[in-house]
Each structure stands twice: as C-alpha cells, then as structure tokens.
C-alpha cells in the first residue's frame, strides 16, 4: 500500500475528553507522536465526572498535570450510607494520604480538568489536537496501517495510523469498527443529576452520601467551594429541584440558588466483549460502562491509558513484541469488571431492589455495617492485584507481584520529590539492600539502575513495604505495577525468560512513523 507520508501519524486518538488527552500526554512522555480528533472545538462546559481516587491522581501526575490538578481538587472524607431518614448506617473513611501519595478521594469539576489537560497538550510538540472533527470511518478490512476517515469544515480527509485508540465514549464508532458488542452486567436505572451552585449552609460532611431508600435512593456530594451535586433515581410524578434537595438545605431556606445543570441519565453496567483488534484499541467508556455509585467511571478510563500507553510505546519505538499488546485487555478487563460489580452492589445497597426480599436485604445490610472492621475492609484500595500473566509473575512467595508500588516523597539531589518523578517513565528495580551483580546487570539491560531504597531517603515506607511483602527486590513496570519479585533470601528474578521476549525482540525496533502489521477491520461510516 502506498500512503501519503503527510497523512501518516503514529497514533490517532479518537475522542478528546480526559481519557483521550491523558493517553496523548502519556504517549508524549514516551516519545510517541499522536493526533487527537475531537468532535467539539472547546471544552464541554457542563460538569460530568466529579471524583478521582489516588491512583487516578498518580496517573495525572505521570501525564504532567499533577500540580495543576491539585490546585483544582478538593479532598473528600469518603462515603457514608444513610437510611431513608438520613441516619448514618455505615461510614467508609478515605485517608488524606493513600498508597499512591494523594488523598484517596478528591472532588473536582470536569471542565476545569479538561482545560488543564488541553493546556498541557498544547505544550507538548509530540501532540496535535484537532477540534470540530467528526470521525466517519475506521478501516477498511485489509488496511495496513489503519485508515481513519474524518470530516471537518474543510471537507473529507483520510489519515493512516500505526495505532488507533478509541476514546470516543459509550456510543463509540471505534467499538463498532472492531466488531465489539456489549456484555450486559444487568443493571439499568434512570436517574436525574442536579448540579447546584449556592452560598447556602448546605448540610455536608465533606464526603459522599448514599441514601439507601428504595422509595427515593439518592447520592449527594460537595464538589467545590460552592458547588454541590445530587443524583436521584427517577420515579413517577413531577418534583422540583428545590423539593428534591430540601433535606440538605437549612430549614425554611427561601433564597435562590443557581442550577448549573439538571439532566437525566440511564446508569448502565456493561463491558465490551473485545477491547482490541490488531492495532485498534478501546479505552474508557468505549470499553466499559459503570454506574457512578463508587466514583470509578473516569478512574477506570485513566487506568486504561496508564496500562496501554507504555506497552504501545514499547512496541512502536523499542522493538517490543506485538504480543505485549495482548496484555492490555487481559489485565484491564478483569479489573474493570470487578469495579463495575462493586458499583452495582452499591446500587443494590441503595435501592434494595423492588422484589419481595428487598426489606430483608436492607436489614441485612444495616446489620453487616455494624460488624467491627468491615467498613475499614470495604474502604480499602479499589485496585486488586493484577492476575498472573506474561507481565506479572506470581510464583511462590511473590505476594507483591501485580500490586502497585507505593509512592512516598523521596530525596533526589537534595530536593524532595515524589517517587515516580525520580524513577522516570521506564522500568525500575528497587532493592532492600545493595544489589548484587545479577540484579545490576538486569537493570542495565532494561536501561535503568537498581536502586537501594535506603538511598531514596523516604520516610521508611518503601523498606516497610518490601519487608511486609517478604521481598529483597522488585521489578517495577513503567505503570509502577510490580512485575516480578526476588523473595527474601532469593538471589534473582526467576521469570526473566518468560517476559524478556515480549520486551526485547530480535528484529529491529519499529520507528514510530513506520507502518504496523495488517489490521483487518470493518469499514465504518456515519
């Protein structure tokens, strides 16, 4: 195939929301050029996502906007379950300092986040953003590289990409192009979402309230200094905004407040049956939909970007094997399904269902919430360890494998910095003591140093983490997941041969502006 070089792009990203732009920024950190195609010219002005966990904040840090996000974020206390009379049944506290070095829950305004991300994108020469664009086709069936067709005010255009990332939402054209269909996880409810700005003394505990009332389930949270969000399940009959939010307002409050947005959503729980075809991938809402009850919609999409981008960069620029890309879906899909099921369970806890056993379930929930230690257990990190696979070696006594390395503040050149800022964007080897020759050689082969944690000058977090995991050393992936472990008393990583062929191949690395393998797709037009 002869392709116009001017129309060739290493990576095309369909969709310029937070997931798409974050993917572009993470690729730029790895030296991969990308083009973002977005339907809207400007940032969508109305709020949608409002919550981020500490892992999502670590990903935004990796994208280069950590400090900017801190300036617009508001830490939250956690989650409370209330009964129909707004009495507290359970409280799930979130800490100010989570595993990833940030508050476990932060509230924010999505338009502000999108402006931060777009400003960062404009500063990266590896990234280009085109707004006012409608992608009309991805394919056709025998294209190599991937053909992307789009239209704008100047007419119809074609691009050719080594990879396409579909960050184009629930109605994804990219999902249609790869022939993926939804797997329904059996939750669908109609809710109304109300965003309000007011100076009133709103009853608030600086966290999220879930009202577990089958007649009127609701969610309430403070988003900003004078910004609040309510979500109510729809029911027959008309109620005004003031009637709905009255339980949270001061008694006899009659002053006006600004309704920023009121809209109706259908909350669904779904996972695409496939997330990849060749060099075309699904991320964010294109790959999975979750009810919002545990605030993980955007967080899951950001996890997708963090998992995929370093692998794609490895394949495009450093000769990584194409099989490396298979681990994206195999690692992310089980976690996304886990998070969605947690959200569905929270939805059932709130509504109790409408069948004859609903009252029994509500009483069981209230009793379970009184079990000592249960709320603390339920409030832990929402990221379970990745399952064993080509990039996670979980043999005997390798309990840390598949988990995230904590991110404390460390010393670097006399300055204080977060761990990831010191380690950079590639692999890292952390050791409990001075590394031996074999660990030093392995680290050298990956282009990094083996670093004793004592040299990092942290508060002891890393040393304690290694001791608790019975580890003398860990190999960290670029996304800071533990890839392999040297157990206490061990001498070396034992899985090197299993994953080395994925990271290093005998062929020459493919430059980021070269074509990839053939990608058969459906030709899609709209």
Short mmCIF file of C-alpha atoms in Angstrom, two decimals:
data_model
loop_
_atom_site.label_atom_id
_atom_site.label_comp_id
_atom_site.label_asym_id
_atom_site.label_seq_id
_atom_site.Cartn_x
_atom_site.Cartn_y
_atom_site.Cartn_z
CA UNK A 1 0.00 0.00 0.00
CA UNK A 2 1.27 3.45 -0.89
CA UNK A 3 0.39 6.00 1.75
CA UNK A 4 0.87 9.75 1.57
CA UNK A 5 3.56 10.44 4.18
CA UNK A 6 1.90 13.74 5.08
CA UNK A 7 -1.21 11.81 6.13
CA UNK A 8 0.65 9.30 8.35
CA UNK A 9 0.51 9.54 12.12
CA UNK A 10 1.99 7.11 14.67
CA UNK A 11 -1.14 7.15 16.86
CA UNK A 12 -4.59 8.59 16.19
CA UNK A 13 -6.77 9.10 19.28
CA UNK A 14 -10.49 9.29 18.59
CA UNK A 15 -12.03 11.46 21.30
CA UNK A 16 -10.52 14.41 23.14
CA UNK A 17 -12.07 14.02 26.59
CA UNK A 18 -9.97 13.39 29.72
CA UNK A 19 -9.16 9.80 28.71
CA UNK A 20 -8.08 10.64 25.18
CA UNK A 21 -5.98 13.64 26.12
CA UNK A 22 -4.35 11.79 29.03
CA UNK A 23 -3.43 8.99 26.62
CA UNK A 24 -1.81 11.54 24.30
CA UNK A 25 0.18 13.07 27.16
CA UNK A 26 1.39 9.68 28.39
CA UNK A 27 2.46 8.71 24.88
CA UNK A 28 4.31 12.01 24.55
CA UNK A 29 6.26 11.19 27.71
CA UNK A 30 7.36 8.01 25.93
CA UNK A 31 8.34 9.91 22.78
CA UNK A 32 5.37 8.83 20.64
CA UNK A 33 3.59 11.37 18.48
CA UNK A 34 -0.20 11.40 18.39
CA UNK A 35 -3.12 13.23 16.86
CA UNK A 36 -6.33 13.73 18.86
CA UNK A 37 -9.55 14.05 16.85
CA UNK A 38 -12.42 15.58 18.85
CA UNK A 39 -15.97 16.44 17.87
CA UNK A 40 -16.10 19.63 19.98
CA UNK A 41 -13.87 22.64 19.45
CA UNK A 42 -13.98 23.78 23.06
CA UNK A 43 -14.14 22.05 26.41
CA UNK A 44 -17.63 20.76 27.13
CA UNK A 45 -18.80 23.34 29.70
CA UNK A 46 -21.08 21.26 31.93
CA UNK A 47 -19.86 19.04 34.79
CA UNK A 48 -19.93 15.27 34.43
CA UNK A 49 -17.23 13.29 36.28
CA UNK A 50 -16.58 14.73 39.75
CA UNK A 51 -14.43 12.17 41.64
CA UNK A 52 -10.90 10.81 41.33
CA UNK A 53 -9.08 8.32 43.54
CA UNK A 54 -5.39 8.43 44.43
CA UNK A 55 -4.42 6.05 41.63
CA UNK A 56 -6.09 8.32 39.08
CA UNK A 57 -4.19 11.26 40.55
CA UNK A 58 -0.92 9.36 40.20
CA UNK A 59 -1.74 8.81 36.53
CA UNK A 60 -2.44 12.52 36.07
CA UNK A 61 0.92 13.17 37.71
CA UNK A 62 2.54 10.87 35.14
CA UNK A 63 0.76 12.84 32.42
CA UNK A 64 2.42 16.00 33.72
CA UNK A 65 -0.57 17.74 35.33
CA UNK A 66 -0.29 16.58 38.94
CA UNK A 67 0.25 20.01 40.47
CA UNK A 68 -2.35 21.66 38.27
CA UNK A 69 -4.92 19.08 39.31
CA UNK A 70 -4.06 19.61 42.98
CA UNK A 71 -4.95 23.28 42.53
CA UNK A 72 -8.50 22.44 41.37
CA UNK A 73 -9.19 19.36 43.52
CA UNK A 74 -10.87 19.09 46.90
CA UNK A 75 -10.10 16.09 49.17
CA UNK A 76 -13.17 14.22 50.40
CA UNK A 77 -13.71 12.28 53.62
CA UNK A 78 -15.09 9.16 51.95
CA UNK A 79 -18.54 7.57 51.72
CA UNK A 80 -21.49 7.26 54.08
CA UNK A 81 -24.55 5.06 53.74
CA UNK A 82 -27.70 6.73 55.07
CA UNK A 83 -31.12 5.25 55.69
CA UNK A 84 -34.35 6.79 54.45
CA UNK A 85 -34.34 9.23 57.41
CA UNK A 86 -30.73 10.23 56.65
CA UNK A 87 -29.33 8.40 59.66
CA UNK A 88 -25.80 7.05 59.18
CA UNK A 89 -25.72 3.25 58.73
CA UNK A 90 -22.05 2.96 57.74
CA UNK A 91 -19.07 5.20 57.09
CA UNK A 92 -16.19 4.33 54.78
CA UNK A 93 -13.39 6.75 55.57
CA UNK A 94 -10.81 7.68 52.95
CA UNK A 95 -7.42 8.96 54.05
CA UNK A 96 -5.55 12.12 53.14
CA UNK A 97 -2.56 10.04 52.02
CA UNK A 98 -3.26 6.89 50.04
CA UNK A 99 -0.89 4.30 48.63
CA UNK A 100 -0.23 6.47 45.58
CA UNK A 101 0.74 9.58 47.55
CA UNK A 102 -2.52 11.52 47.22
CA UNK A 103 -5.87 11.73 49.03
CA UNK A 104 -7.83 8.55 48.42
CA UNK A 105 -10.80 10.57 47.15
CA UNK A 106 -10.75 14.01 45.52
CA UNK A 107 -13.63 16.02 44.10
CA UNK A 108 -13.22 18.24 41.04
CA UNK A 109 -15.03 19.96 38.21
CA UNK A 110 -14.56 18.12 34.90
CA UNK A 111 -14.45 21.24 32.69
CA UNK A 112 -11.59 22.53 34.85
CA UNK A 113 -9.74 19.22 34.48
CA UNK A 114 -10.24 19.24 30.72
CA UNK A 115 -8.80 22.75 30.46
CA UNK A 116 -5.77 21.68 32.48
CA UNK A 117 -5.25 18.68 30.19
CA UNK A 118 -5.70 20.64 26.99
CA UNK A 119 -3.28 23.33 28.15
CA UNK A 120 -0.72 20.60 28.84
CA UNK A 121 -1.38 19.06 25.43
CA UNK A 122 -0.71 22.40 23.74
CA UNK A 123 2.73 22.50 25.39
CA UNK A 124 3.78 19.10 24.00
CA UNK A 125 5.28 19.17 20.49
CA UNK A 126 4.54 15.44 20.15
CA UNK A 127 0.77 16.07 20.33
CA UNK A 128 -1.69 17.68 17.97
CA UNK A 129 -5.34 18.40 18.77
CA UNK A 130 -7.97 18.91 16.07
CA UNK A 131 -11.40 20.00 17.23
CA UNK A 132 -14.62 20.31 15.28
CA UNK A 133 -13.92 16.93 13.69
CA UNK A 134 -16.29 14.03 13.05
CA UNK A 135 -14.59 10.67 12.54
CA UNK A 136 -16.61 8.84 9.89
CA UNK A 137 -14.74 5.61 9.34
CA UNK A 138 -12.03 3.28 10.61
CA UNK A 139 -10.85 0.55 8.25
CA UNK A 140 -11.40 -0.88 5.65
CA UNK A 141 -10.98 -4.62 6.07
CA UNK A 142 -7.49 -5.02 4.60
CA UNK A 143 -5.89 -1.76 5.73
CA UNK A 144 -2.31 -1.71 6.97
CA UNK A 145 -1.68 0.71 8.59
CA UNK A 146 -5.11 1.71 9.91
CA UNK A 147 -7.15 4.10 7.81
CA UNK A 148 -9.06 6.83 9.67
CA UNK A 149 -11.57 8.96 7.75
CA UNK A 150 -12.99 12.20 9.14
CA UNK A 151 -14.72 15.37 8.07
CA UNK A 152 -14.44 18.97 9.22
CA UNK A 153 -15.38 22.39 7.87
CA UNK A 154 -12.88 21.93 5.03
CA UNK A 155 -14.35 18.64 3.81
CA UNK A 156 -13.41 14.96 3.90
CA UNK A 157 -9.97 13.71 4.94
CA UNK A 158 -8.02 10.48 5.45
CA UNK A 159 -5.23 9.58 7.85
CA UNK A 160 -3.13 6.46 8.26
CA UNK A 161 -2.02 5.42 11.74
CA UNK A 162 0.18 2.74 13.26
CA UNK A 163 -2.36 2.52 16.07
CA UNK A 164 -5.82 3.92 16.85
CA UNK A 165 -7.12 4.50 20.38
CA UNK A 166 -10.89 4.67 20.62
CA UNK A 167 -11.64 7.07 23.48
CA UNK A 168 -14.96 8.04 21.92
CA UNK A 169 -17.40 7.17 24.67
CA UNK A 170 -20.40 4.92 25.13
CA UNK A 171 -21.60 5.31 21.53
CA UNK A 172 -18.14 4.51 20.19
CA UNK A 173 -17.60 4.34 16.45
CA UNK A 174 -14.31 2.56 17.21
CA UNK A 175 -16.14 -0.19 19.08
CA UNK A 176 -18.35 -0.70 16.05
CA UNK A 177 -15.28 -0.78 13.80
CA UNK A 178 -13.65 -3.68 15.63
CA UNK A 179 -16.92 -5.59 15.81
CA UNK A 180 -17.20 -5.46 19.61
CA UNK A 181 -20.55 -5.77 21.35
CA UNK A 182 -21.67 -5.06 24.90
CA UNK A 183 -21.85 -7.70 27.61
CA UNK A 184 -24.70 -6.61 29.88
CA UNK A 185 -23.93 -6.89 33.61
CA UNK A 186 -27.62 -6.43 34.46
CA UNK A 187 -28.01 -3.01 35.93
CA UNK A 188 -30.01 -0.27 34.25
CA UNK A 189 -31.81 2.59 36.01
CA UNK A 190 -32.95 6.08 35.08
CA UNK A 191 -31.61 8.83 37.33
CA UNK A 192 -31.68 12.61 37.33
CA UNK A 193 -28.45 14.52 38.07
CA UNK A 194 -28.57 18.03 39.52
CA UNK A 195 -25.56 20.34 39.84
CA UNK A 196 -26.11 23.42 42.00
CA UNK A 197 -24.07 26.44 42.95
CA UNK A 198 -25.10 28.14 46.21
CA UNK A 199 -23.75 30.03 49.22
CA UNK A 200 -26.31 28.35 51.48
CA UNK A 201 -25.12 26.44 54.54
CA UNK A 202 -25.72 23.06 52.94
CA UNK A 203 -25.64 20.08 55.32
CA UNK A 204 -22.43 18.34 54.29
CA UNK A 205 -19.76 16.15 55.85
CA UNK A 206 -17.20 16.81 53.06
CA UNK A 207 -17.74 13.35 51.63
CA UNK A 208 -20.28 11.42 49.57
CA UNK A 209 -23.67 10.43 50.99
CA UNK A 210 -25.59 7.48 49.54
CA UNK A 211 -29.20 7.42 50.71
CA UNK A 212 -30.30 3.77 50.83
CA UNK A 213 -34.01 4.39 50.41
CA UNK A 214 -35.84 2.14 47.93
CA UNK A 215 -38.52 4.82 47.53
CA UNK A 216 -36.06 7.63 46.80
CA UNK A 217 -32.42 6.49 46.55
CA UNK A 218 -30.06 9.43 46.20
CA UNK A 219 -26.43 10.46 46.11
CA UNK A 220 -25.11 13.76 47.41
CA UNK A 221 -21.64 15.29 47.43
CA UNK A 222 -19.87 18.61 47.71
CA UNK A 223 -17.81 19.18 44.56
CA UNK A 224 -16.27 22.62 45.16
CA UNK A 225 -16.35 25.61 47.44
CA UNK A 226 -19.93 26.46 46.45
CA UNK A 227 -20.74 23.53 44.14
CA UNK A 228 -22.91 20.53 45.03
CA UNK A 229 -24.26 17.52 43.17
CA UNK A 230 -27.37 15.45 43.81
CA UNK A 231 -28.43 12.31 41.97
CA UNK A 232 -31.94 10.81 42.37
CA UNK A 233 -33.49 7.75 40.84
CA UNK A 234 -36.44 8.76 38.71
CA UNK A 235 -39.96 7.86 39.73
CA UNK A 236 -43.46 8.72 38.62
CA UNK A 237 -44.64 12.25 39.31
CA UNK A 238 -43.00 15.63 38.96
CA UNK A 239 -40.83 17.15 41.67
CA UNK A 240 -39.00 20.44 41.55
CA UNK A 241 -35.27 20.74 42.15
CA UNK A 242 -35.96 22.63 45.38
CA UNK A 243 -38.23 19.85 46.64
CA UNK A 244 -35.61 17.21 45.88
CA UNK A 245 -32.70 18.94 47.60
CA UNK A 246 -34.70 20.39 50.52
CA UNK A 247 -33.48 17.80 53.09
CA UNK A 248 -29.94 19.15 52.71
CA UNK A 249 -30.77 22.86 52.85
CA UNK A 250 -31.26 24.96 56.01
CA UNK A 251 -34.83 24.89 57.38
CA UNK A 252 -37.13 27.43 55.72
CA UNK A 253 -34.41 28.34 53.21
CA UNK A 254 -36.09 30.52 50.58
CA UNK A 255 -33.20 32.19 48.78
CA UNK A 256 -32.36 31.39 45.18
CA UNK A 257 -29.59 29.07 44.12
CA UNK A 258 -28.10 28.53 40.68
CA UNK A 259 -28.94 25.27 38.97
CA UNK A 260 -25.84 24.68 36.84
CA UNK A 261 -27.24 21.58 35.21
CA UNK A 262 -30.10 19.15 35.54
CA UNK A 263 -30.16 16.16 33.24
CA UNK A 264 -31.33 12.58 33.08
CA UNK A 265 -29.06 9.59 32.67
CA UNK A 266 -29.55 5.89 32.25
CA UNK A 267 -26.97 4.27 34.52
CA UNK A 268 -25.76 1.02 32.95
CA UNK A 269 -23.27 -1.74 33.74
CA UNK A 270 -21.59 -3.09 30.60
CA UNK A 271 -18.26 -4.39 29.33
CA UNK A 272 -17.24 -4.72 25.68
CA UNK A 273 -16.61 -8.33 24.70
CA UNK A 274 -13.36 -7.35 23.00
CA UNK A 275 -11.09 -4.33 23.56
CA UNK A 276 -8.64 -4.76 20.73
CA UNK A 277 -8.42 -5.76 17.10
CA UNK A 278 -4.94 -5.54 15.66
CA UNK A 279 -3.67 -2.06 16.41
CA UNK A 280 -7.09 -0.62 17.25
CA UNK A 281 -7.98 -0.37 20.96
CA UNK A 282 -10.92 0.66 23.13
CA UNK A 283 -10.45 2.78 26.26
CA UNK A 284 -12.76 4.41 28.80
CA UNK A 285 -16.50 4.39 28.18
CA UNK A 286 -15.92 2.83 24.77
CA UNK A 287 -14.79 -0.32 26.61
CA UNK A 288 -16.83 -0.29 29.83
CA UNK A 289 -19.76 1.49 31.46
CA UNK A 290 -20.32 1.61 35.21
CA UNK A 291 -22.97 3.13 37.46
CA UNK A 292 -21.41 6.09 39.30
CA UNK A 293 -22.01 4.93 42.87
CA UNK A 294 -18.34 4.43 43.80
CA UNK A 295 -16.95 7.22 41.61
CA UNK A 296 -14.87 4.99 39.31
CA UNK A 297 -16.04 5.87 35.80
CA UNK A 298 -13.26 8.27 34.85
CA UNK A 299 -10.76 6.50 37.11
CA UNK A 300 -11.22 3.28 35.13
CA UNK A 301 -10.61 5.10 31.87
CA UNK A 302 -7.42 6.67 33.21
CA UNK A 303 -6.23 3.21 34.31
CA UNK A 304 -6.76 2.06 30.73
CA UNK A 305 -4.44 4.79 29.44
CA UNK A 306 -1.76 4.01 32.00
CA UNK A 307 -1.81 0.30 31.23
CA UNK A 308 -1.77 0.59 27.44
CA UNK A 309 0.40 3.57 26.52
CA UNK A 310 3.75 2.29 27.81
CA UNK A 311 3.20 -1.05 26.08
CA UNK A 312 2.26 0.61 22.81
CA UNK A 313 5.29 2.88 23.03
CA UNK A 314 7.49 -0.16 23.66
CA UNK A 315 6.18 -1.84 20.51
CA UNK A 316 6.31 1.25 18.30
CA UNK A 317 9.69 2.59 19.38
CA UNK A 318 11.73 -0.09 21.11
CA UNK A 319 11.05 -3.31 19.28
CA UNK A 320 8.69 -4.85 21.79
CA UNK A 321 6.84 -7.92 20.58
CA UNK A 322 3.30 -7.46 19.28
CA UNK A 323 2.12 -9.94 21.93
CA UNK A 324 2.86 -7.26 24.51
CA UNK A 325 -0.32 -5.53 23.37
CA UNK A 326 -2.40 -8.62 24.15
CA UNK A 327 -1.83 -7.99 27.86
CA UNK A 328 -3.83 -4.74 27.76
CA UNK A 329 -7.23 -6.44 27.66
CA UNK A 330 -6.19 -9.46 29.73
CA UNK A 331 -5.02 -7.17 32.56
CA UNK A 332 -7.57 -4.39 32.41
CA UNK A 333 -10.80 -6.22 31.64
CA UNK A 334 -10.97 -8.29 34.88
CA UNK A 335 -10.30 -5.17 36.94
CA UNK A 336 -12.93 -3.13 35.09
CA UNK A 337 -15.45 -5.92 35.63
CA UNK A 338 -14.54 -6.01 39.35
CA UNK A 339 -15.10 -2.27 39.74
CA UNK A 340 -18.41 -2.38 37.86
CA UNK A 341 -19.68 -5.18 40.06
CA UNK A 342 -18.74 -3.18 43.17
CA UNK A 343 -20.70 -0.23 41.78
CA UNK A 344 -23.69 -2.46 41.01
CA UNK A 345 -23.55 -3.89 44.53
CA UNK A 346 -23.59 -0.35 45.92
CA UNK A 347 -26.56 0.42 43.70
CA UNK A 348 -28.45 -2.55 45.10
CA UNK A 349 -27.49 -1.49 48.62
CA UNK A 350 -29.03 1.91 47.93
CA UNK A 351 -32.21 0.75 46.25
CA UNK A 352 -32.70 -2.68 47.81
CA UNK A 353 -34.41 -3.75 44.62
CA UNK A 354 -38.15 -3.93 44.15
CA UNK A 355 -38.83 -7.59 44.85
CA UNK A 356 -40.23 -9.25 47.97
CA UNK A 357 -36.79 -9.79 49.52
CA UNK A 358 -35.83 -6.09 49.36
CA UNK A 359 -36.68 -5.38 53.00
CA UNK A 360 -34.68 -8.41 54.15
CA UNK A 361 -31.66 -7.28 52.14
CA UNK A 362 -31.83 -3.79 53.64
CA UNK A 363 -31.94 -5.18 57.18
CA UNK A 364 -29.01 -7.48 56.35
CA UNK A 365 -27.04 -4.50 55.03
CA UNK A 366 -27.67 -2.49 58.17
CA UNK A 367 -26.56 -5.45 60.32
CA UNK A 368 -23.44 -6.08 58.22
CA UNK A 369 -22.40 -2.44 58.54
CA UNK A 370 -22.21 -2.91 62.32
CA UNK A 371 -19.63 -5.74 62.08
CA UNK A 372 -16.32 -4.44 63.54
CA UNK A 373 -13.68 -3.87 60.89
CA UNK A 374 -15.97 -4.48 57.91
CA UNK A 375 -16.24 -0.83 56.90
CA UNK A 376 -12.46 -0.46 57.10
CA UNK A 377 -12.02 -3.51 54.87
CA UNK A 378 -14.59 -2.28 52.35
CA UNK A 379 -12.93 1.13 52.21
CA UNK A 380 -9.56 -0.16 51.03
CA UNK A 381 -7.95 0.48 47.68
CA UNK A 382 -10.22 -0.41 44.75
CA UNK A 383 -7.35 -1.92 42.72
CA UNK A 384 -6.90 -5.61 43.47
CA UNK A 385 -3.60 -7.15 42.28
CA UNK A 386 -3.39 -7.95 38.60
CA UNK A 387 -3.76 -11.63 37.87
CA UNK A 388 -0.72 -13.65 36.84
CA UNK A 389 0.29 -13.25 33.23
CA UNK A 390 3.21 -12.52 30.91
CA UNK A 391 3.91 -9.21 32.70
CA UNK A 392 3.04 -10.31 36.24
CA UNK A 393 5.00 -13.26 37.59
CA UNK A 394 3.23 -14.64 40.64
CA UNK A 395 5.15 -17.67 41.79
CA UNK A 396 5.71 -18.96 45.33
CA UNK A 397 6.19 -16.16 47.89
CA UNK A 398 5.68 -13.42 45.35
CA UNK A 399 2.79 -11.67 47.08
CA UNK A 400 3.73 -8.19 45.87
CA UNK A 401 3.58 -9.16 42.20
CA UNK A 402 0.70 -7.46 40.43
CA UNK A 403 0.29 -4.77 43.09
CA UNK A 404 1.29 -1.12 42.87
CA UNK A 405 4.43 0.21 44.46
CA UNK A 406 3.61 2.94 47.00
CA UNK A 407 4.66 6.48 46.14
CA UNK A 408 6.18 8.35 49.08
CA UNK A 409 8.15 11.57 48.96
CA UNK A 410 11.86 10.86 48.47
CA UNK A 411 15.12 12.84 48.23
CA UNK A 412 16.79 13.42 44.88
CA UNK A 413 19.82 15.66 44.56
CA UNK A 414 18.97 17.39 47.81
CA UNK A 415 15.40 18.09 46.67
CA UNK A 416 12.16 16.45 47.78
CA UNK A 417 10.13 14.80 45.03
CA UNK A 418 7.56 12.09 44.57
CA UNK A 419 8.96 8.64 43.85
CA UNK A 420 7.72 8.42 40.24
CA UNK A 421 9.32 11.77 39.43
CA UNK A 422 12.66 10.31 40.48
CA UNK A 423 12.25 6.93 38.77
CA UNK A 424 11.15 8.42 35.44
CA UNK A 425 8.97 6.81 32.78
CA UNK A 426 10.60 3.41 32.33
CA UNK A 427 11.22 0.25 34.33
CA UNK A 428 12.83 0.39 37.77
CA UNK A 429 14.44 -2.07 40.15
CA UNK A 430 14.15 -1.33 43.88
CA UNK A 431 16.20 -3.35 46.33
CA UNK A 432 16.16 -3.78 50.10
CA UNK A 433 19.98 -3.76 50.17
CA UNK A 434 22.93 -3.14 47.87
CA UNK A 435 22.13 -5.03 44.62
CA UNK A 436 24.32 -7.91 43.50
CA UNK A 437 25.85 -8.31 40.04
CA UNK A 438 22.89 -10.17 38.51
CA UNK A 439 20.32 -7.55 39.56
CA UNK A 440 22.64 -4.79 38.42
CA UNK A 441 23.04 -6.48 35.02
CA UNK A 442 19.29 -6.99 34.62
CA UNK A 443 18.60 -3.35 35.44
CA UNK A 444 21.28 -2.27 32.98
CA UNK A 445 19.65 -4.38 30.29
CA UNK A 446 16.38 -2.51 30.89
CA UNK A 447 18.19 0.83 30.76
CA UNK A 448 17.70 1.64 34.46
CA UNK A 449 19.62 1.43 37.72
CA UNK A 450 18.98 -0.95 40.60
CA UNK A 451 18.27 1.42 43.49
CA UNK A 452 18.52 0.50 47.19
CA UNK A 453 15.50 2.05 48.89
CA UNK A 454 17.78 3.36 51.65
CA UNK A 455 19.34 5.68 49.04
CA UNK A 456 15.99 7.31 48.32
CA UNK A 457 15.67 8.99 51.70
CA UNK A 458 11.95 8.39 52.14
CA UNK A 459 10.17 8.00 55.47
CA UNK A 460 10.65 4.24 55.58
CA UNK A 461 7.55 3.46 53.54
CA UNK A 462 9.39 1.54 50.82
CA UNK A 463 11.53 -0.52 53.20
CA UNK A 464 8.46 -1.43 55.26
CA UNK A 465 6.57 -2.34 52.09
CA UNK A 466 9.35 -4.68 50.94
CA UNK A 467 9.57 -6.31 54.38
CA UNK A 468 5.79 -6.82 54.55
CA UNK A 469 5.93 -8.45 51.12
CA UNK A 470 8.90 -10.64 52.08
CA UNK A 471 10.84 -9.19 49.16
CA UNK A 472 14.53 -8.41 48.72
CA UNK A 473 13.90 -6.66 45.39
CA UNK A 474 11.09 -5.78 42.99
CA UNK A 475 10.96 -5.07 39.30
CA UNK A 476 8.55 -2.20 38.57
CA UNK A 477 6.87 -1.66 35.22
CA UNK A 478 6.51 1.86 33.83
CA UNK A 479 2.96 1.94 35.27
CA UNK A 480 4.51 1.12 38.69
CA UNK A 481 2.94 -2.32 38.91
CA UNK A 482 5.27 -4.91 40.42
CA UNK A 483 6.25 -7.20 37.58
CA UNK A 484 8.47 -9.63 39.48
CA UNK A 485 9.91 -10.16 42.96
CA UNK A 486 13.10 -11.50 44.44
CA UNK A 487 11.78 -13.13 47.65
CA UNK A 488 13.61 -12.76 50.93
CA UNK A 489 16.71 -14.91 50.78
CA UNK A 490 16.45 -15.20 47.00
CA UNK A 491 19.15 -14.26 44.56
CA UNK A 492 17.44 -13.21 41.35
CA UNK A 493 14.23 -12.73 39.43
CA UNK A 494 13.23 -16.12 38.09
CA UNK A 495 10.80 -15.08 35.37
CA UNK A 496 13.23 -13.16 33.15
CA UNK A 497 12.96 -15.60 30.26
CA UNK A 498 9.16 -15.51 30.40
CA UNK A 499 8.82 -11.79 29.73
CA UNK A 500 12.12 -10.82 28.12
CA UNK A 501 10.93 -11.95 24.70
CA UNK A 502 7.99 -9.56 24.94
CA UNK A 503 10.09 -6.54 25.86
CA UNK A 504 13.03 -7.28 23.54
CA UNK A 505 12.85 -8.88 20.13
CA UNK A 506 15.50 -9.96 17.66
CA UNK A 507 14.03 -7.70 14.99
CA UNK A 508 14.90 -4.03 14.80
CA UNK A 509 12.61 -1.63 16.66
CA UNK A 510 9.86 -0.15 14.51
CA UNK A 511 10.20 3.64 14.34
CA UNK A 512 7.10 5.48 15.47
CA UNK A 513 6.36 6.66 11.92
CA UNK A 514 6.53 3.19 10.33
CA UNK A 515 3.55 1.04 9.45
CA UNK A 516 2.42 -1.78 11.70
CA UNK A 517 1.04 -5.23 10.86
CA UNK A 518 -2.10 -5.69 8.85
CA UNK A 519 -5.26 -4.81 10.81
CA UNK A 520 -8.47 -6.21 9.30
CA UNK A 521 -11.40 -4.06 10.37
CA UNK A 522 -14.93 -3.29 9.48
CA UNK A 523 -15.22 -0.21 7.31
CA UNK A 524 -17.49 2.16 9.22
CA UNK A 525 -19.23 5.28 8.03
CA UNK A 526 -21.74 7.63 9.57
#
